[in-house]
Amino acid sequence: MKVLNSRGGGSFLLWTLVVQLVLCGSGVYATDGTKSCELLNESVSERKVLSRLESLAHKNFTAEAMIGPDSYTYVFQLCGDAGGFPGAGLVQLDNKKPESKPTVVGLYNATEVIGGSDWVMLIYNNGDRYDAHCSKETRRAMVRISCNKKVDVDQLKVVAEDRQRVQDCFYLFELDSSAMCEAVESHISAGSIILIIGFCVLAVYLIGGFLYQRLIVGAKGMEQFPNYAFWVEFGNMTADGCDFVCRSRNRESASAYRGVATEPLEEEPEERDDHLLPM
């Protein structure tokens, strides 16, 4: 069975292979996500918290800081090789000695994670050992990733390097991202649904009635309004009802002014008093 019968089949397969290689190199096919991180104590709860950071995986975040006279650049990557250094989750680069070997602050194969409602604390352990501080223990990086709805991903910030202790020293970093924010579900009440349906029906009635009166009946002016006569009469009846209910004047009292009657008044019979005169 032939895959392609056209003469350009070989070129098509070649270009397909090139595109796949480019996508793999750019990280599009990096489907591992946070699964690349190895937890020190594997648990369902920690893995669930770590999965909330899926959208930030395999991206480099950098920050610069001055520690005394020295200047450093820190590169952090979530569950990936920070700065391209295998196994390193966070590295420290000496800006004054760019040719020197970078210091690995933490490895992503020794990860711990703690989560709250809108934040996650990511901890990389087993970094390079201190030369003289902290009893020459291994370095540890702590990255607090917090919710910030205003930014997709903010700049990485260096908070502190706590090495003035005997043990449990750490580097502390902060990173804001909207990925940590809980999605707000919008609920439409039954009343809102009824209003929306009512407005839609009213719009269809007005537009459809106007087109019918205009195009089919040939009405002009206000008569283009659907059922114009009915609504005029309805308005009059509504006004009369409002007047009947809301007005407080006595409706049976005679009006202060009466017009002149159009019909002639009947003459009242003349009363004669001749019989009262003396004879």
Tab-separated table of C-alpha atoms in Angstrom:
chain	number	residue	atom	x	y	z
A	1	MET	CA	0.000	0.000	0.000
A	2	LYS	CA	1.389	3.403	-0.972
A	3	VAL	CA	1.236	6.272	1.464
A	4	LEU	CA	1.466	8.985	-1.188
A	5	ASN	CA	1.006	8.564	-4.909
A	6	SER	CA	2.171	12.060	-5.908
A	7	ARG	CA	5.705	12.801	-6.996
A	8	GLY	CA	6.096	15.252	-4.109
A	9	GLY	CA	5.332	12.639	-1.465
A	10	GLY	CA	8.919	12.444	-0.307
A	11	SER	CA	9.150	16.217	0.142
A	12	PHE	CA	5.896	16.229	2.076
A	13	LEU	CA	7.191	13.602	4.511
A	14	LEU	CA	10.464	15.484	4.877
A	15	TRP	CA	8.717	18.771	5.722
A	16	THR	CA	6.423	16.983	8.172
A	17	LEU	CA	9.439	15.561	9.968
A	18	VAL	CA	11.104	18.996	10.077
A	19	VAL	CA	7.967	20.616	11.548
A	20	GLN	CA	7.701	17.930	14.235
A	21	LEU	CA	11.343	18.408	15.185
A	22	VAL	CA	10.849	22.173	15.466
A	23	LEU	CA	7.747	21.715	17.637
A	24	CYS	CA	9.567	19.295	19.894
A	25	GLY	CA	12.486	21.696	20.215
A	26	SER	CA	10.222	24.602	21.072
A	27	GLY	CA	8.516	22.647	23.849
A	28	VAL	CA	5.102	22.336	22.192
A	29	TYR	CA	5.267	18.577	22.596
A	30	ALA	CA	6.562	18.831	26.180
A	31	THR	CA	3.490	17.175	27.584
A	32	ASP	CA	5.195	16.087	30.804
A	33	GLY	CA	4.344	19.385	32.477
A	34	THR	CA	4.657	19.159	36.227
A	35	LYS	CA	5.154	15.393	36.052
A	36	SER	CA	8.864	16.068	35.502
A	37	CYS	CA	9.110	17.196	39.127
A	38	GLU	CA	9.950	14.378	41.520
A	39	LEU	CA	8.495	14.835	44.995
A	40	LEU	CA	10.570	13.909	48.020
A	41	ASN	CA	7.476	12.331	49.560
A	42	GLU	CA	5.134	11.327	46.772
A	43	SER	CA	1.493	11.919	47.697
A	44	VAL	CA	-1.765	12.534	45.911
A	45	SER	CA	-2.351	15.825	47.750
A	46	GLU	CA	1.051	17.296	46.819
A	47	ARG	CA	0.743	16.122	43.217
A	48	LYS	CA	-2.683	17.777	43.017
A	49	VAL	CA	-1.273	21.077	44.297
A	50	LEU	CA	1.613	20.815	41.838
A	51	SER	CA	-0.788	20.273	38.940
A	52	ARG	CA	-2.193	23.776	39.545
A	53	LEU	CA	1.110	25.112	38.173
A	54	GLU	CA	0.782	23.252	34.878
A	55	SER	CA	0.541	26.419	32.781
A	56	LEU	CA	3.863	27.693	34.176
A	57	ALA	CA	5.863	24.543	33.497
A	58	HIS	CA	8.990	24.573	31.286
A	59	LYS	CA	9.334	28.374	31.252
A	60	ASN	CA	12.408	30.281	32.403
A	61	PHE	CA	11.914	33.153	34.861
A	62	THR	CA	14.842	35.415	35.733
A	63	ALA	CA	15.612	37.912	38.477
A	64	GLU	CA	18.635	40.028	39.365
A	65	ALA	CA	19.790	40.921	42.863
A	66	MET	CA	22.668	42.608	44.647
A	67	ILE	CA	24.066	40.763	47.654
A	68	GLY	CA	26.643	43.069	49.146
A	69	PRO	CA	29.142	44.009	46.446
A	70	ASP	CA	28.190	41.010	44.297
A	71	SER	CA	25.592	40.946	41.535
A	72	TYR	CA	23.728	37.769	40.668
A	73	THR	CA	21.166	36.597	38.157
A	74	TYR	CA	18.765	33.849	39.200
A	75	VAL	CA	17.044	31.585	36.668
A	76	PHE	CA	14.023	29.554	37.751
A	77	GLN	CA	12.102	26.957	35.795
A	78	LEU	CA	9.148	24.927	36.980
A	79	CYS	CA	9.872	21.232	36.603
A	80	GLY	CA	12.500	21.832	33.941
A	81	ASP	CA	16.179	22.564	33.366
A	82	ALA	CA	16.666	26.170	34.494
A	83	GLY	CA	18.917	27.988	32.047
A	84	GLY	CA	19.492	24.710	30.230
A	85	PHE	CA	21.407	23.126	33.132
A	86	PRO	CA	20.273	19.488	33.491
A	87	GLY	CA	18.405	18.697	36.690
A	88	ALA	CA	18.582	22.255	38.029
A	89	GLY	CA	15.301	23.879	38.977
A	90	LEU	CA	16.907	27.159	40.057
A	91	VAL	CA	20.463	28.386	39.425
A	92	GLN	CA	22.523	31.392	40.469
A	93	LEU	CA	24.797	33.120	37.922
A	94	ASP	CA	27.583	35.477	38.967
A	95	ASN	CA	27.321	38.599	36.777
A	96	LYS	CA	30.916	39.602	37.578
A	97	LYS	CA	32.236	36.180	36.625
A	98	PRO	CA	30.136	35.062	33.644
A	99	GLU	CA	32.626	32.315	32.786
A	100	SER	CA	32.351	30.724	36.239
A	101	LYS	CA	30.258	27.637	36.891
A	102	PRO	CA	26.684	28.445	37.937
A	103	THR	CA	25.574	27.612	41.442
A	104	VAL	CA	22.664	25.186	41.608
A	105	VAL	CA	20.296	26.414	44.310
A	106	GLY	CA	17.826	23.531	44.023
A	107	LEU	CA	16.985	20.435	41.975
A	108	TYR	CA	13.511	19.648	40.671
A	109	ASN	CA	14.006	15.935	41.385
A	110	ALA	CA	13.852	16.818	45.090
A	111	THR	CA	10.670	18.883	45.192
A	112	GLU	CA	8.285	19.745	47.982
A	113	VAL	CA	5.084	21.710	47.511
A	114	ILE	CA	2.589	23.351	49.861
A	115	GLY	CA	-0.591	25.042	48.655
A	116	GLY	CA	-3.275	27.424	49.858
A	117	SER	CA	-6.410	28.823	48.283
A	118	ASP	CA	-4.552	31.353	46.110
A	119	TRP	CA	-0.872	30.512	46.537
A	120	VAL	CA	1.620	27.668	46.199
A	121	MET	CA	5.012	27.310	47.895
A	122	LEU	CA	7.425	25.357	45.722
A	123	ILE	CA	10.610	24.061	47.394
A	124	TYR	CA	13.642	22.739	45.519
A	125	ASN	CA	16.151	20.849	47.703
A	126	ASN	CA	19.601	19.269	47.282
A	127	GLY	CA	21.354	22.223	45.661
A	128	ASP	CA	25.106	22.822	45.797
A	129	ARG	CA	26.636	22.868	49.268
A	130	TYR	CA	27.595	26.098	51.003
A	131	ASP	CA	31.331	26.733	51.229
A	132	ALA	CA	31.345	28.029	54.807
A	133	HIS	CA	27.802	28.955	55.830
A	134	CYS	CA	24.975	26.852	57.256
A	135	SER	CA	27.225	23.986	58.335
A	136	LYS	CA	28.050	23.387	54.667
A	137	GLU	CA	24.613	21.900	54.038
A	138	THR	CA	23.002	21.776	50.602
A	139	ARG	CA	21.233	24.854	49.287
A	140	ARG	CA	17.446	25.099	49.141
A	141	ALA	CA	15.200	27.341	47.026
A	142	MET	CA	11.687	28.369	48.070
A	143	VAL	CA	9.459	30.006	45.442
A	144	ARG	CA	6.113	31.407	46.540
A	145	ILE	CA	3.705	31.674	43.587
A	146	SER	CA	0.717	33.876	44.422
A	147	CYS	CA	-2.511	34.956	42.732
A	148	ASN	CA	-2.531	38.236	40.828
A	149	LYS	CA	-5.445	38.705	38.429
A	150	LYS	CA	-3.841	41.755	36.797
A	151	VAL	CA	-0.918	39.892	35.201
A	152	ASP	CA	-0.502	36.619	33.360
A	153	VAL	CA	2.958	36.013	34.822
A	154	ASP	CA	4.878	38.722	36.679
A	155	GLN	CA	8.618	39.180	37.077
A	156	LEU	CA	10.439	36.842	39.445
A	157	LYS	CA	11.482	38.654	42.631
A	158	VAL	CA	14.305	37.834	45.029
A	159	VAL	CA	13.064	38.260	48.593
A	160	ALA	CA	16.006	37.071	50.691
A	161	GLU	CA	18.872	34.652	51.111
A	162	ASP	CA	18.851	33.478	54.702
A	163	ARG	CA	22.229	31.955	55.445
A	164	GLN	CA	22.889	33.450	58.877
A	165	ARG	CA	21.940	30.294	60.729
A	166	VAL	CA	23.424	26.943	61.588
A	167	GLN	CA	21.131	24.913	59.357
A	168	ASP	CA	17.925	25.064	57.268
A	169	CYS	CA	19.163	28.032	55.237
A	170	PHE	CA	17.159	28.974	52.146
A	171	TYR	CA	16.709	31.327	49.204
A	172	LEU	CA	13.254	32.910	49.051
A	173	PHE	CA	11.612	34.102	45.807
A	174	GLU	CA	8.200	35.422	44.810
A	175	LEU	CA	6.270	35.101	41.559
A	176	ASP	CA	2.775	36.441	40.834
A	177	SER	CA	0.507	34.822	38.272
A	178	SER	CA	-3.172	34.733	37.382
A	179	ALA	CA	-2.861	30.939	37.108
A	180	MET	CA	-3.123	30.808	40.906
A	181	CYS	CA	-6.465	32.612	40.971
A	182	GLU	CA	-9.580	30.518	41.318
A	183	ALA	CA	-12.002	30.803	38.442
A	184	VAL	CA	-15.145	32.683	39.483
A	185	GLU	CA	-18.277	30.929	38.299
A	186	SER	CA	-21.032	33.229	37.116
A	187	HIS	CA	-24.543	32.168	38.079
A	188	ILE	CA	-27.601	33.684	36.380
A	189	SER	CA	-30.691	33.772	38.528
A	190	ALA	CA	-34.109	32.621	37.342
A	191	GLY	CA	-35.356	36.206	37.346
A	192	SER	CA	-32.521	37.282	35.043
A	193	ILE	CA	-33.323	34.436	32.651
A	194	ILE	CA	-36.991	35.453	32.561
A	195	LEU	CA	-36.033	39.076	31.852
A	196	ILE	CA	-33.682	38.056	29.053
A	197	ILE	CA	-36.375	35.877	27.466
A	198	GLY	CA	-38.912	38.691	27.836
A	199	PHE	CA	-36.656	41.246	26.155
A	200	CYS	CA	-35.917	38.806	23.323
A	201	VAL	CA	-39.631	38.152	22.736
A	202	LEU	CA	-40.363	41.893	22.835
A	203	ALA	CA	-37.588	42.616	20.345
A	204	VAL	CA	-38.864	39.924	17.953
A	205	TYR	CA	-42.417	41.263	18.276
A	206	LEU	CA	-41.447	44.877	17.590
A	207	ILE	CA	-39.017	44.192	14.753
A	208	GLY	CA	-41.169	41.513	13.110
A	209	GLY	CA	-44.343	43.579	13.475
A	210	PHE	CA	-42.679	46.696	12.082
A	211	LEU	CA	-41.384	44.825	9.030
A	212	TYR	CA	-44.783	43.225	8.439
A	213	GLN	CA	-46.654	46.551	8.688
A	214	ARG	CA	-44.068	48.308	6.552
A	215	LEU	CA	-43.466	45.761	3.809
A	216	ILE	CA	-46.688	43.715	3.653
A	217	VAL	CA	-49.430	46.086	4.763
A	218	GLY	CA	-47.717	49.228	3.456
A	219	ALA	CA	-48.403	51.275	6.580
A	220	LYS	CA	-46.775	54.653	7.116
A	221	GLY	CA	-45.922	56.745	10.148
A	222	MET	CA	-47.120	55.541	13.538
A	223	GLU	CA	-49.306	52.912	11.915
A	224	GLN	CA	-46.139	50.912	11.270
A	225	PHE	CA	-46.137	50.077	14.958
A	226	PRO	CA	-47.588	46.549	15.368
A	227	ASN	CA	-51.181	46.525	16.644
A	228	TYR	CA	-51.145	50.299	16.851
A	229	ALA	CA	-54.916	50.672	17.415
A	230	PHE	CA	-54.891	48.125	20.231
A	231	TRP	CA	-52.013	49.809	22.059
A	232	VAL	CA	-53.635	53.241	21.711
A	233	GLU	CA	-56.854	51.912	23.210
A	234	PHE	CA	-54.873	50.055	25.855
A	235	GLY	CA	-53.100	53.277	26.801
A	236	ASN	CA	-56.416	55.126	27.102
A	237	MET	CA	-57.902	52.398	29.267
A	238	THR	CA	-54.789	52.388	31.429
A	239	ALA	CA	-55.022	56.139	31.899
A	240	ASP	CA	-58.709	55.856	32.831
A	241	GLY	CA	-57.956	53.110	35.306
A	242	CYS	CA	-55.149	55.118	36.856
A	243	ASP	CA	-57.444	58.133	37.116
A	244	PHE	CA	-60.157	56.001	38.736
A	245	VAL	CA	-57.808	54.454	41.308
A	246	CYS	CA	-55.431	57.292	42.109
A	247	ARG	CA	-57.515	60.494	41.921
A	248	SER	CA	-59.110	61.611	45.202
A	249	ARG	CA	-61.728	64.135	43.993
A	250	ASN	CA	-65.472	63.410	44.335
A	251	ARG	CA	-66.621	62.140	40.975
A	252	GLU	CA	-70.345	62.707	41.725
A	253	SER	CA	-70.071	66.427	42.482
A	254	ALA	CA	-71.242	68.773	39.800
A	255	SER	CA	-68.658	70.573	37.807
A	256	ALA	CA	-67.987	74.213	38.663
A	257	TYR	CA	-68.698	75.210	35.108
A	258	ARG	CA	-71.386	73.929	32.845
A	259	GLY	CA	-71.739	74.710	29.224
A	260	VAL	CA	-74.851	76.306	27.718
A	261	ALA	CA	-77.427	73.716	26.757
A	262	THR	CA	-77.999	73.379	23.043
A	263	GLU	CA	-81.650	72.409	23.431
A	264	PRO	CA	-84.238	75.132	24.312
A	265	LEU	CA	-85.372	75.140	27.875
A	266	GLU	CA	-88.991	74.233	28.523
A	267	GLU	CA	-91.098	77.188	29.666
A	268	GLU	CA	-92.392	76.771	33.159
A	269	PRO	CA	-96.175	77.273	33.506
A	270	GLU	CA	-97.047	80.802	34.582
A	271	GLU	CA	-98.657	80.955	37.971
A	272	ARG	CA	-101.598	83.339	38.000
A	273	ASP	CA	-102.726	84.991	41.194
A	274	ASP	CA	-105.841	86.769	39.861
A	275	HIS	CA	-108.044	84.948	42.352
A	276	LEU	CA	-106.258	86.666	45.215
A	277	LEU	CA	-107.211	90.212	44.085
A	278	PRO	CA	-110.290	91.815	45.856
A	279	MET	CA	-113.381	91.758	43.822
